[in-house]
Every structure is written in structure tokens, then in C-alpha cells.
mmCIF file of C-alpha atoms and ligand atoms in Angstrom:
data_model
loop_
_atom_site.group_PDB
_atom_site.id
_atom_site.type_symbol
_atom_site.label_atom_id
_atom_site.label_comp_id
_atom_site.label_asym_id
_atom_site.label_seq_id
_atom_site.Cartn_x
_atom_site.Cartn_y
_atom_site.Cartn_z
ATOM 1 C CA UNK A 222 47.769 134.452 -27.365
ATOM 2 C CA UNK A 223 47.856 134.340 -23.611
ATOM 3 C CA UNK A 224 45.249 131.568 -21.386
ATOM 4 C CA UNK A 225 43.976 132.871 -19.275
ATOM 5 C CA UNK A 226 42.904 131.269 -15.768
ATOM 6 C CA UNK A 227 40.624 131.714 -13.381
ATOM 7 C CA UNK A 228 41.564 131.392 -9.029
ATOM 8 C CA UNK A 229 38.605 131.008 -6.941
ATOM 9 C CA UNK A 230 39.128 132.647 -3.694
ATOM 10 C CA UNK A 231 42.893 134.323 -4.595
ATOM 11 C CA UNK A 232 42.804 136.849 -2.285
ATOM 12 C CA UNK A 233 45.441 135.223 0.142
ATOM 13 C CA UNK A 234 46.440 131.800 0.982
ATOM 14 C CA UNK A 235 46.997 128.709 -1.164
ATOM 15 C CA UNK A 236 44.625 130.290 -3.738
ATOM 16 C CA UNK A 237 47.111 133.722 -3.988
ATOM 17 C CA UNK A 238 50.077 131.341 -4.031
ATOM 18 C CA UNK A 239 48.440 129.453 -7.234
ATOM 19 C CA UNK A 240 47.445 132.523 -8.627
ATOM 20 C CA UNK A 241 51.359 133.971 -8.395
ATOM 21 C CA UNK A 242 52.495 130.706 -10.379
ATOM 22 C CA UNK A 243 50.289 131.152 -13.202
ATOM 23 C CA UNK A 244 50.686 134.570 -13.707
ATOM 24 C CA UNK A 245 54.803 133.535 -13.953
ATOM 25 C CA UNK A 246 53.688 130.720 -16.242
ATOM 26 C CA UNK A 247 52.101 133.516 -18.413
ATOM 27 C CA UNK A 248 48.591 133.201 -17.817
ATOM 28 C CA UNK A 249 46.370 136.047 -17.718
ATOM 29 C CA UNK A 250 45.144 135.906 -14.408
ATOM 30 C CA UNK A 251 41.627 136.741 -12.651
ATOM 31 C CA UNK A 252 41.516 136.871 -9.108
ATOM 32 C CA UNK A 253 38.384 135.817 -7.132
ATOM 33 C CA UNK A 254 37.397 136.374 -4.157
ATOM 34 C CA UNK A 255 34.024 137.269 -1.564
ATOM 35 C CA UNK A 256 36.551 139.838 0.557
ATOM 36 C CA UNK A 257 36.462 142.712 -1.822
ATOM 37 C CA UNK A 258 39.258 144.841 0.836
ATOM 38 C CA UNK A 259 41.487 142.047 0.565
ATOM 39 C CA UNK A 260 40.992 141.011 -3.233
ATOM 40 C CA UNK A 261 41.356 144.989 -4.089
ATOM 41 C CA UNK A 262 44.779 145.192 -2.529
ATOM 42 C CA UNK A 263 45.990 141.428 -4.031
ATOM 43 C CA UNK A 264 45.238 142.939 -7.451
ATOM 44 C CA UNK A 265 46.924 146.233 -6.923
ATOM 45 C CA UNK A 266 50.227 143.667 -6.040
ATOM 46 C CA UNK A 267 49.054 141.602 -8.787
ATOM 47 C CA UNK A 268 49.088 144.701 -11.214
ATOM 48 C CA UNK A 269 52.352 146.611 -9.842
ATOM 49 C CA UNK A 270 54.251 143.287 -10.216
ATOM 50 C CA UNK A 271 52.998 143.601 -13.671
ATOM 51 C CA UNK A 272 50.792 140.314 -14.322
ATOM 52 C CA UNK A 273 48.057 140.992 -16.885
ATOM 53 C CA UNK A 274 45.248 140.791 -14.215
ATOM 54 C CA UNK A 275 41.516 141.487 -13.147
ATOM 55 C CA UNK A 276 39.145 141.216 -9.962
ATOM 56 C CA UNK A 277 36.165 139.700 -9.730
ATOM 57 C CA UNK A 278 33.759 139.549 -6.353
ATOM 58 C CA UNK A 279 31.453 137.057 -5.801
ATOM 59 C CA UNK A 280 30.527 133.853 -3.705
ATOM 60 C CA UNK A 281 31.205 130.560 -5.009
ATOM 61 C CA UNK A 282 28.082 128.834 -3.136
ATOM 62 C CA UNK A 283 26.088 131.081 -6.015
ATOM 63 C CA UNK A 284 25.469 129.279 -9.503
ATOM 64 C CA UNK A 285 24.946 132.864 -10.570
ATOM 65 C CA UNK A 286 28.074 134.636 -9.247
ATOM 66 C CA UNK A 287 29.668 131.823 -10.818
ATOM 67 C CA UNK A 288 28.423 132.168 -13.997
ATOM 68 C CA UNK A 289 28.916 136.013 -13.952
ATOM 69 C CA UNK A 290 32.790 135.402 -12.874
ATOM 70 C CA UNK A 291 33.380 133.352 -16.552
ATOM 71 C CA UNK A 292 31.477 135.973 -18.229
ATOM 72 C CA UNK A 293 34.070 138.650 -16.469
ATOM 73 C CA UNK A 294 37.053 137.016 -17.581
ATOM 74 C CA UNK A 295 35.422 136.060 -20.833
ATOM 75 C CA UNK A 296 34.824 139.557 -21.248
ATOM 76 C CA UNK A 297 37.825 140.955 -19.726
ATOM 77 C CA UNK A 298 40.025 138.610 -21.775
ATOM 78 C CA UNK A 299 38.302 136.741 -24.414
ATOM 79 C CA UNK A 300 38.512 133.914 -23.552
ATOM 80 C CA UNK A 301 39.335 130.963 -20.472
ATOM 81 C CA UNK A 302 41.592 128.050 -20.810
ATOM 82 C CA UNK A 303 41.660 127.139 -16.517
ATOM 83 C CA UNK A 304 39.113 127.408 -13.847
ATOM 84 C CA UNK A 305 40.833 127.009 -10.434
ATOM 85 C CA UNK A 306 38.049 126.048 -7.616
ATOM 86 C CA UNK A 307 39.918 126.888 -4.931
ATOM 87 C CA UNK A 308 38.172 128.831 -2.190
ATOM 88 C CA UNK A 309 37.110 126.624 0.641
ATOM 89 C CA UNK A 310 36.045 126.954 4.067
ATOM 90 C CA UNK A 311 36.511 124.934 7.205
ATOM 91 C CA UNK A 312 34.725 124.117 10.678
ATOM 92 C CA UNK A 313 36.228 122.555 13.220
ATOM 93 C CA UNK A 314 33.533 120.647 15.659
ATOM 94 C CA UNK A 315 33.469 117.543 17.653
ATOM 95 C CA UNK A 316 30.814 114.982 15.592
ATOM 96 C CA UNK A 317 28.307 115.389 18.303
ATOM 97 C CA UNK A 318 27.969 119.095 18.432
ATOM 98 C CA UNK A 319 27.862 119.578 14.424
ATOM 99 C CA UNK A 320 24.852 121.799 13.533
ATOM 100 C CA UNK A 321 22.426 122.273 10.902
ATOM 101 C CA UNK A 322 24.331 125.785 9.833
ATOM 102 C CA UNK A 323 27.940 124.498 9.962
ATOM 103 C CA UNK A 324 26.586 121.742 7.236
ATOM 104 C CA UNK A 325 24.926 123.832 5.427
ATOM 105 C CA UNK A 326 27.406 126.488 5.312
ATOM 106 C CA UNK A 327 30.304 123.977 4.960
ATOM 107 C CA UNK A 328 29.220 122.092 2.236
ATOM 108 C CA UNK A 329 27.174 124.874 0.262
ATOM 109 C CA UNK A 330 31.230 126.807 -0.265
ATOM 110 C CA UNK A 331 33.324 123.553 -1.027
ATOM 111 C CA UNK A 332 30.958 121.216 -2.879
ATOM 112 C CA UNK A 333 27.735 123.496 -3.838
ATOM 113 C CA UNK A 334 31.177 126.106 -4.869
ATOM 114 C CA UNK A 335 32.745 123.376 -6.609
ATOM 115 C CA UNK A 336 29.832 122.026 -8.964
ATOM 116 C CA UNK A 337 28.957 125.656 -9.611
ATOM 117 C CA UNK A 338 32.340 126.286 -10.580
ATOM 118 C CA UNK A 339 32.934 123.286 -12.804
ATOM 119 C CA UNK A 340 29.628 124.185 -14.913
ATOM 120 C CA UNK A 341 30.449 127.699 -15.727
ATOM 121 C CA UNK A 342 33.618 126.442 -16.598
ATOM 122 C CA UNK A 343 32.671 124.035 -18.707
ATOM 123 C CA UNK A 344 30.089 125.657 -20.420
ATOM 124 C CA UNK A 345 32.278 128.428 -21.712
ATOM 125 C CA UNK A 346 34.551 125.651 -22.952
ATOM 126 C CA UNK A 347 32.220 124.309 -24.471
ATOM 127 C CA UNK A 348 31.177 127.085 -26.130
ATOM 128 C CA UNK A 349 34.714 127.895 -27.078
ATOM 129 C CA UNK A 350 34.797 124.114 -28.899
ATOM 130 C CA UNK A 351 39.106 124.037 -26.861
ATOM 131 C CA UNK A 352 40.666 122.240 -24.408
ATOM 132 C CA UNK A 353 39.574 123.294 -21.112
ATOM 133 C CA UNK A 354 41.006 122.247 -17.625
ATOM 134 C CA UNK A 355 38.758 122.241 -14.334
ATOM 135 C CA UNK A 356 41.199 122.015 -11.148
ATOM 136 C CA UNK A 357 39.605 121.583 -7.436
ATOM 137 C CA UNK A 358 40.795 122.070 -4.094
ATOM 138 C CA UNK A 359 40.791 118.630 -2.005
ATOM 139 C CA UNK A 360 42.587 117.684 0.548
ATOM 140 C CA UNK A 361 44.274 115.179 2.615
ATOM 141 C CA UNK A 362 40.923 115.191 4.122
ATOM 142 C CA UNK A 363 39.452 114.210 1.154
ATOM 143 C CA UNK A 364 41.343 110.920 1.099
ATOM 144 C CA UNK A 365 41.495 110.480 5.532
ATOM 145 C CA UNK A 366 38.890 111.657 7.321
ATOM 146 C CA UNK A 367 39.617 113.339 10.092
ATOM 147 C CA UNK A 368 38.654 113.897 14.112
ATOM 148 C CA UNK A 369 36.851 117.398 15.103
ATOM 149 C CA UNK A 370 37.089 117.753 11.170
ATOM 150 C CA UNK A 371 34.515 115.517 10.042
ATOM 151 C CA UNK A 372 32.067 118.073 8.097
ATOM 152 C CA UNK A 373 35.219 119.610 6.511
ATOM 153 C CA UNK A 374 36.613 115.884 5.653
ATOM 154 C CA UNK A 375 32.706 114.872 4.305
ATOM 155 C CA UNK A 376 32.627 118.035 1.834
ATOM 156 C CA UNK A 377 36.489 117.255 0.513
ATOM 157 C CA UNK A 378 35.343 113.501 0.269
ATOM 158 C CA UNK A 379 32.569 114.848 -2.281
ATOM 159 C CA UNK A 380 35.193 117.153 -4.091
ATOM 160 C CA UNK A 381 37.104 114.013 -4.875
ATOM 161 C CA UNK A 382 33.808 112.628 -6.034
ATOM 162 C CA UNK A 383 32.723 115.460 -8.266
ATOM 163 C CA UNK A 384 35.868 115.469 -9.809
ATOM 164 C CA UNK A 385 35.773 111.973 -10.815
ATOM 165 C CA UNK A 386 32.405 111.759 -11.824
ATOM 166 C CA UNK A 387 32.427 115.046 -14.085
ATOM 167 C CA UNK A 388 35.971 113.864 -15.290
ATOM 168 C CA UNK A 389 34.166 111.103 -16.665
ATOM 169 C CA UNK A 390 30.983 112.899 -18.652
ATOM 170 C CA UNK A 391 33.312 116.283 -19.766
ATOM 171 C CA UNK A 392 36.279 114.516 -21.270
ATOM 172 C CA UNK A 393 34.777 113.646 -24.244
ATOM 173 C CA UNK A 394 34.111 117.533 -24.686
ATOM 174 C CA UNK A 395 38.105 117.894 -24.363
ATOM 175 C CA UNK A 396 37.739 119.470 -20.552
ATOM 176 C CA UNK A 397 40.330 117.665 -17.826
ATOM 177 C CA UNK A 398 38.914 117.795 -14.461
ATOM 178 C CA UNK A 399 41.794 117.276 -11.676
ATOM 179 C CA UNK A 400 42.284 117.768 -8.505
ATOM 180 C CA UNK A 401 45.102 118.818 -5.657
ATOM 181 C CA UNK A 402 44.938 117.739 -2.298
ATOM 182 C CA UNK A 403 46.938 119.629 0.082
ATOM 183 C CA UNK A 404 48.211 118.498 3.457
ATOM 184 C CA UNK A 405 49.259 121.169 6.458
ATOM 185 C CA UNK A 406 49.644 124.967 5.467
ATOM 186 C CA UNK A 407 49.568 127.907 7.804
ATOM 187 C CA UNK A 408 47.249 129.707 5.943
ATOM 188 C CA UNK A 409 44.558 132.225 7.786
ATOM 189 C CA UNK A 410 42.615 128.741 7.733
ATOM 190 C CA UNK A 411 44.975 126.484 9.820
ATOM 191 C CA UNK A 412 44.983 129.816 12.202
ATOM 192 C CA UNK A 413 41.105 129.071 12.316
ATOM 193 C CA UNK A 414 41.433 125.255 13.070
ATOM 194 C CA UNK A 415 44.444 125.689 15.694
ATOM 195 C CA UNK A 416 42.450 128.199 17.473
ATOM 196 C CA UNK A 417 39.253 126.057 17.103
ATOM 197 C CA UNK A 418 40.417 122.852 17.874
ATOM 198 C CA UNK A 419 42.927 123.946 21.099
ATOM 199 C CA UNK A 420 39.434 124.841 22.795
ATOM 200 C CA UNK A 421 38.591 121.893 22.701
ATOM 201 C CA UNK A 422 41.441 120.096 24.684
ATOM 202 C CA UNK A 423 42.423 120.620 28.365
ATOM 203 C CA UNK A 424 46.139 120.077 27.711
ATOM 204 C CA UNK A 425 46.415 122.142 24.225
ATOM 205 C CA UNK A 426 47.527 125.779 23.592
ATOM 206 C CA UNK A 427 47.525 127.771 20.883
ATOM 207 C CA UNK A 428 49.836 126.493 18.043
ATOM 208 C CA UNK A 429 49.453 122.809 19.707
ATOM 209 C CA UNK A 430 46.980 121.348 17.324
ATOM 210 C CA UNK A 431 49.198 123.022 14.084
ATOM 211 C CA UNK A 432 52.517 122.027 15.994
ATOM 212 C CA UNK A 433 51.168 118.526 16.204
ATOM 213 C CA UNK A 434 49.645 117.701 12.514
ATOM 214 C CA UNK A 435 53.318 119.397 11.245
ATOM 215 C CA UNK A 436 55.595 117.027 13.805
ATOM 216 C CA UNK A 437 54.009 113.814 11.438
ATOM 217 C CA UNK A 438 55.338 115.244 8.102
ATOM 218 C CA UNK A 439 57.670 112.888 6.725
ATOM 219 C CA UNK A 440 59.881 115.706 5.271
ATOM 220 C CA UNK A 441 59.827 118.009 8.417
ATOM 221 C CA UNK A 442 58.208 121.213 6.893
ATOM 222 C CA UNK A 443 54.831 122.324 6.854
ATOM 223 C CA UNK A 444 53.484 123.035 3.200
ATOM 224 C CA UNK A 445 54.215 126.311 1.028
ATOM 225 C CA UNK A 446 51.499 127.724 -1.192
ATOM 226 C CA UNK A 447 54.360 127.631 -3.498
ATOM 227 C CA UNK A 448 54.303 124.114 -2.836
ATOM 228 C CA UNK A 449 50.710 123.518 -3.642
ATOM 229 C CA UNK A 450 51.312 125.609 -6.865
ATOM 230 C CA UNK A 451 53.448 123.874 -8.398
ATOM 231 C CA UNK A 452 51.175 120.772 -8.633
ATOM 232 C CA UNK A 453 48.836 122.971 -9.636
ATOM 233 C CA UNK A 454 50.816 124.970 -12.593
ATOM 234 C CA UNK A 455 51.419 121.204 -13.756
ATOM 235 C CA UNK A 456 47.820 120.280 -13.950
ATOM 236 C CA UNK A 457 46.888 123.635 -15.538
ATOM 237 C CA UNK A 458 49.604 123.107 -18.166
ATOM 238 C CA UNK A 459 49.536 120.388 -21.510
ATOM 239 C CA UNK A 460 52.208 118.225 -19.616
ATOM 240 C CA UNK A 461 49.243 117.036 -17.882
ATOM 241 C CA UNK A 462 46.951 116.631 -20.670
ATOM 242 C CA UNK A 463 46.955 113.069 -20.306
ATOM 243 C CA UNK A 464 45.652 112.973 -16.267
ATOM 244 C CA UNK A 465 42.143 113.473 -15.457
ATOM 245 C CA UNK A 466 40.146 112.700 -12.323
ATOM 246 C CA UNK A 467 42.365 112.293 -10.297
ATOM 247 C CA UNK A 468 43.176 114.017 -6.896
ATOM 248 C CA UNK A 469 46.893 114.205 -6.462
ATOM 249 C CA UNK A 470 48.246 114.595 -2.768
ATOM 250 C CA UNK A 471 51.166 117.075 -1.926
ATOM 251 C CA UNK A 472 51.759 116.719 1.354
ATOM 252 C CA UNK A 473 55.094 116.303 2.099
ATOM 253 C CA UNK A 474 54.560 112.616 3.281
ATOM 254 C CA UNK A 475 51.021 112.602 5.468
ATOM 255 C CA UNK A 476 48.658 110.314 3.875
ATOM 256 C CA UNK A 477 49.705 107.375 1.885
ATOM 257 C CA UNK A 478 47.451 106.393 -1.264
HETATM 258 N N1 NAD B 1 45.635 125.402 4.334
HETATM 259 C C1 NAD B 1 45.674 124.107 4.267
HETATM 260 O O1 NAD B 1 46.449 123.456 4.983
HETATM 261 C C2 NAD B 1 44.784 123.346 3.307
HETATM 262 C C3 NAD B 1 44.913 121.957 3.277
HETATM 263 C C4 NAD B 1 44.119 121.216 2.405
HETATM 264 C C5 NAD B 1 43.223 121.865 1.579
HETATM 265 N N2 NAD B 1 43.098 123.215 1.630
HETATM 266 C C6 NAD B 1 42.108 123.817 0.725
HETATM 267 O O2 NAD B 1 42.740 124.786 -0.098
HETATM 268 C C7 NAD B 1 41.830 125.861 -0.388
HETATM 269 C C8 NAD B 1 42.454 127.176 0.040
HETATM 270 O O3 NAD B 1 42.745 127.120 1.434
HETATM 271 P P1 NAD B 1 43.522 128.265 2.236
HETATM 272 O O4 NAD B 1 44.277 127.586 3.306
HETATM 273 O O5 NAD B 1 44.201 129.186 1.296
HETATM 274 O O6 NAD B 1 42.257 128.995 2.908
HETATM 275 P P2 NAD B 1 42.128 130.543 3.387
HETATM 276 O O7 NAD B 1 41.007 130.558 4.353
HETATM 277 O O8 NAD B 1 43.462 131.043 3.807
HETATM 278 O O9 NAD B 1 41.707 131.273 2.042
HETATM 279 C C9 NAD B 1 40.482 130.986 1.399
HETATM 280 C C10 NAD B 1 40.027 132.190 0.592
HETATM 281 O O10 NAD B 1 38.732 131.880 0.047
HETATM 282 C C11 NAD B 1 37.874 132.995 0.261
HETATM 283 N N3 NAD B 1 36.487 132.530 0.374
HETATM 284 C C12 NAD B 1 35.889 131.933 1.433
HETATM 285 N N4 NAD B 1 34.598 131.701 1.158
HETATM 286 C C13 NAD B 1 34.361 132.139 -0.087
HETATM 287 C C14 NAD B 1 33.211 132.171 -0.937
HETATM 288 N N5 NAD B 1 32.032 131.703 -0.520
HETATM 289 N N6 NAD B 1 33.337 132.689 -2.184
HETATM 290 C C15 NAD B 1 34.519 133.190 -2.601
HETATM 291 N N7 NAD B 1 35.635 133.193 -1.849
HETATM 292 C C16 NAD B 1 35.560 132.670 -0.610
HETATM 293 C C17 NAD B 1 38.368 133.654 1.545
HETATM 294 O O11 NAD B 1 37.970 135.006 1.642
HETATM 295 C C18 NAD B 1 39.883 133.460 1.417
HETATM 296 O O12 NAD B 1 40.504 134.542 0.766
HETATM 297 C C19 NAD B 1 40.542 125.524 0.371
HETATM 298 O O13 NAD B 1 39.620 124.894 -0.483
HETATM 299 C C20 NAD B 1 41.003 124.559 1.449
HETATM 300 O O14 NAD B 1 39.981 123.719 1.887
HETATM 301 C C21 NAD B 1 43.864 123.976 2.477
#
């Protein structure tokens, strides 16, 4: 029987990229997402490129849209083997000028998303009584932290966290909790930061900031989704059945751990 695997946020970006690989790898996929235009026409792609594939909307700051998302694909497919917490958000925001909303909106998506995620997850695995595998979104920001990035760098910081600590109390119910932690990909969110963060600077235009953060990859490319899937078809699969809590960088040579 097919796993099946769960993508938080797999409308677009890294999270569509993931989702892509583990249809290939022959998981039955369920997309996620809180933009139901853009999540209705990644499963119409999904479904003419024939992967065996459902929608789901919801918001992953939401213990209860969380919940209801496992009981979609539980119901949809019978079971889940992966749970992908992937969507994120970012701000971009000099320390001084960071407000009550951008923490509170920052953190509730990537660390309120993340636990939320985590404990649906595990509680259908639990219920299950199989292996199950938990895989976050860090970053390089979860390892650096970073100027005019310092809420997004403080929630990624407490993804690598979470993922240790809960690592530590699910493995002995046969769940691996991992992480990936990826460096510089023009995604709609680097669009967001570039724009954001060239504001900020006298002597910056648009594509500056991106141009910049790109020039210090050691291997001269910025990052693929396909790139960031491939880590994370290896965590999803038994090769890495050994590895848990940790929060692997792909980067193409940024940050050095
Ligand atoms: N792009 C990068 O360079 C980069 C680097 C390191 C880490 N990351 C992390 O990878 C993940 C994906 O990033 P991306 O670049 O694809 O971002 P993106 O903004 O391109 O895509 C994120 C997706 O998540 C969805 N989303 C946002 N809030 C949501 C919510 N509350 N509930 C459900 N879905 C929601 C969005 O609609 C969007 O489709 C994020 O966690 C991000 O922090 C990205």
C-alpha cells in the first residue's frame, strides 16, 4: 500500500517542490494550503500529472485546522506515514521597529503551526501503533540569526528547538522528528524580503538584498525547491530511519555547523 504524506502550505514554493518529490517517490500526496485559488489550481496540476492527490484548506496557526487536515487525509486515504510542516511566513523589520502584530503573527504560523502540526501528526501515529515521520521547515536562520530578520530568525530558532525536544519524548512511540533548513530560494517569500529589506537601505534596489545573500553561496547558485526536496524525500524515506532531531542545512555552502 501507498504512504501517504502530508505538505503544509504546498500551494507553491519550497512546499510544492517537496510535494512534487513525494508524489514521484510514490506517496499519496495531500496538499495544504490557507490560499484556496492557488491550492485549487496546484491540485488540478497535481491530478492531470496523475499523482494520487487531495486538497485540504486550513491555517496552520489553528490546533483545530490541524487536527481536521490528519483527519482529511486519514479519511481520504486511510492512513498517514509523513507530516511535512512546511508553510512559514516571514517579516522583515529592523529590531527597533518590531511590533506586537509582526510577533504575534510571525511566531503564531512557524512555531504555534509547527507544534500544532507535530501533535496531529503524532497522534494519528499513534493511533495507527507505525512508524511515523514529523519533518519541519527551519532554516539557515534557525542556526544564524540574522539582521532586519530577527523575528523570522527567533521563530526558526524555536523550530530547531521543537524538533529536538519532541524528537526526544515521540521516539519511543516510533515517530522521527527532523528537520531541513534551507538557505536562499527565490520563492514568492525572498520576493517579500528583497522588496522589504531594499526599503530599508539608501543604496539598495530591488533584487540587491537577494543579489547579495546569493553572491556568498559557496557553489554559485541560489537554491532549487528541487534542491530542498531532495533532503526532504530522504528524511521522509526508511534510509533515514536512523536520524532524528536533527536540522540538516542545504544551502549550498552559507552557514557552517
Ligand atoms: N525561500 C527560502 O529561501 C527559505 C529559506 C529557508 C527556509 N524557508 C522556509 O521554507 C518554508 C517554505 O518557504 P517558501 O519560500 O516556499 O515560502 P512561500 O511564501 O513561497 O510559500 C509558503 C506557502 O505557505 C502558505 N501559508 C502561509 N501561511 C499559512 C498558514 N497560516 N497556513 C497554511 N498555509 C500558509 C502560503 O500561502 C504559501 O503558499 C517556510 O517555512 C520558510 O520559512 C524558506
Amino acid at each position: 500500500m501507498s504512504k501517504v504524506a502530508i505538505i503544509t502550505g504546498s500551494a507553491g514554493g519550497l512546499g510544492k517542490g517537496i510535494a512534487k518529490r513525494l508524489g514521484e517517490d510514490g506517496f499519496k500526496i495531500v496538499l495544504h494550503d490557507i490560499n484556496k485559488e492557488m491550492l485549487d489550481s496546484t491540485l488540478k496540476e497535481f491530478k492531470d500529472a496523475g499523482v494520487d492527490s487531495i486538497a485540504v484548506v486550513g491555517d496552520v496557526s489553528k490546533r483545530e485546522d490541524q487536527f481536521n487536515l490528519v483527519k482529511e487525509a486519514v479519511d481520504a486515504f486511510g492512513q498517514l506515514d509523513v507530516f511535512v510542516n512546511n508553510a512559514g511566513v516571514d517579516v522583515v523589520s529592523p529590531f527597533l521597529e518590531i511590533d506586537e502584530n509582526q510577533l504575534n503573527k510571525t511566531f503564531s504560523v512557524n512555531v504555534n503551526g509547527t507544534v500544532f502540526g507535530t501533535q496531529a501528526a503524532a497522534d494519528q501515529f499513534i493511533k495507527q501503533d507505525t512508524k511515523g515521520k514529523v519533518i519541519n521547515a527551519c532554516s539557515i536562520a534557525g542556526h544564524e540569526s540574522y539582521e532586519m530578520l530577527g523575528t523570522y530568525s527567533a521563530t526558526k530558532h524555536a523550530v530547531r528547538s521543537f524538533t529536538h525536544s519532541a524528537s526526544k519524548e515521540l521516539a519511543p512511540y516510533n515517530i522521527r522528528v527532523n528537520a531541513y533548513c534551507p538557505g536562499v530560494a527565490g520563492t514568492a517569500m525572498w520576493d517579500r524580503i528583497d522588496e522589504e529589506m531594499v526599503k530599508y537601505y539608501d543604496n539598495m534596489e530591488r533584487g540587491d538584498a537577494y543579489k547579495q545573500f546569493v553572491d556568498g553561496i559557496s557553489l554559485g547558485r541560489s537554491q532549487e525547491p528541487e534542491d530542498v526536496a531532495n533532503l526532504v524525500s530522504f528524511l521522509a524515506s526508511d534510509d533515514s530511519d536512523y536520524i532524528t532531531g536533527q536540522a540538516i542545512i542545504t544551502d549550498g555552502g552559507i552557514v557552517y555547523r
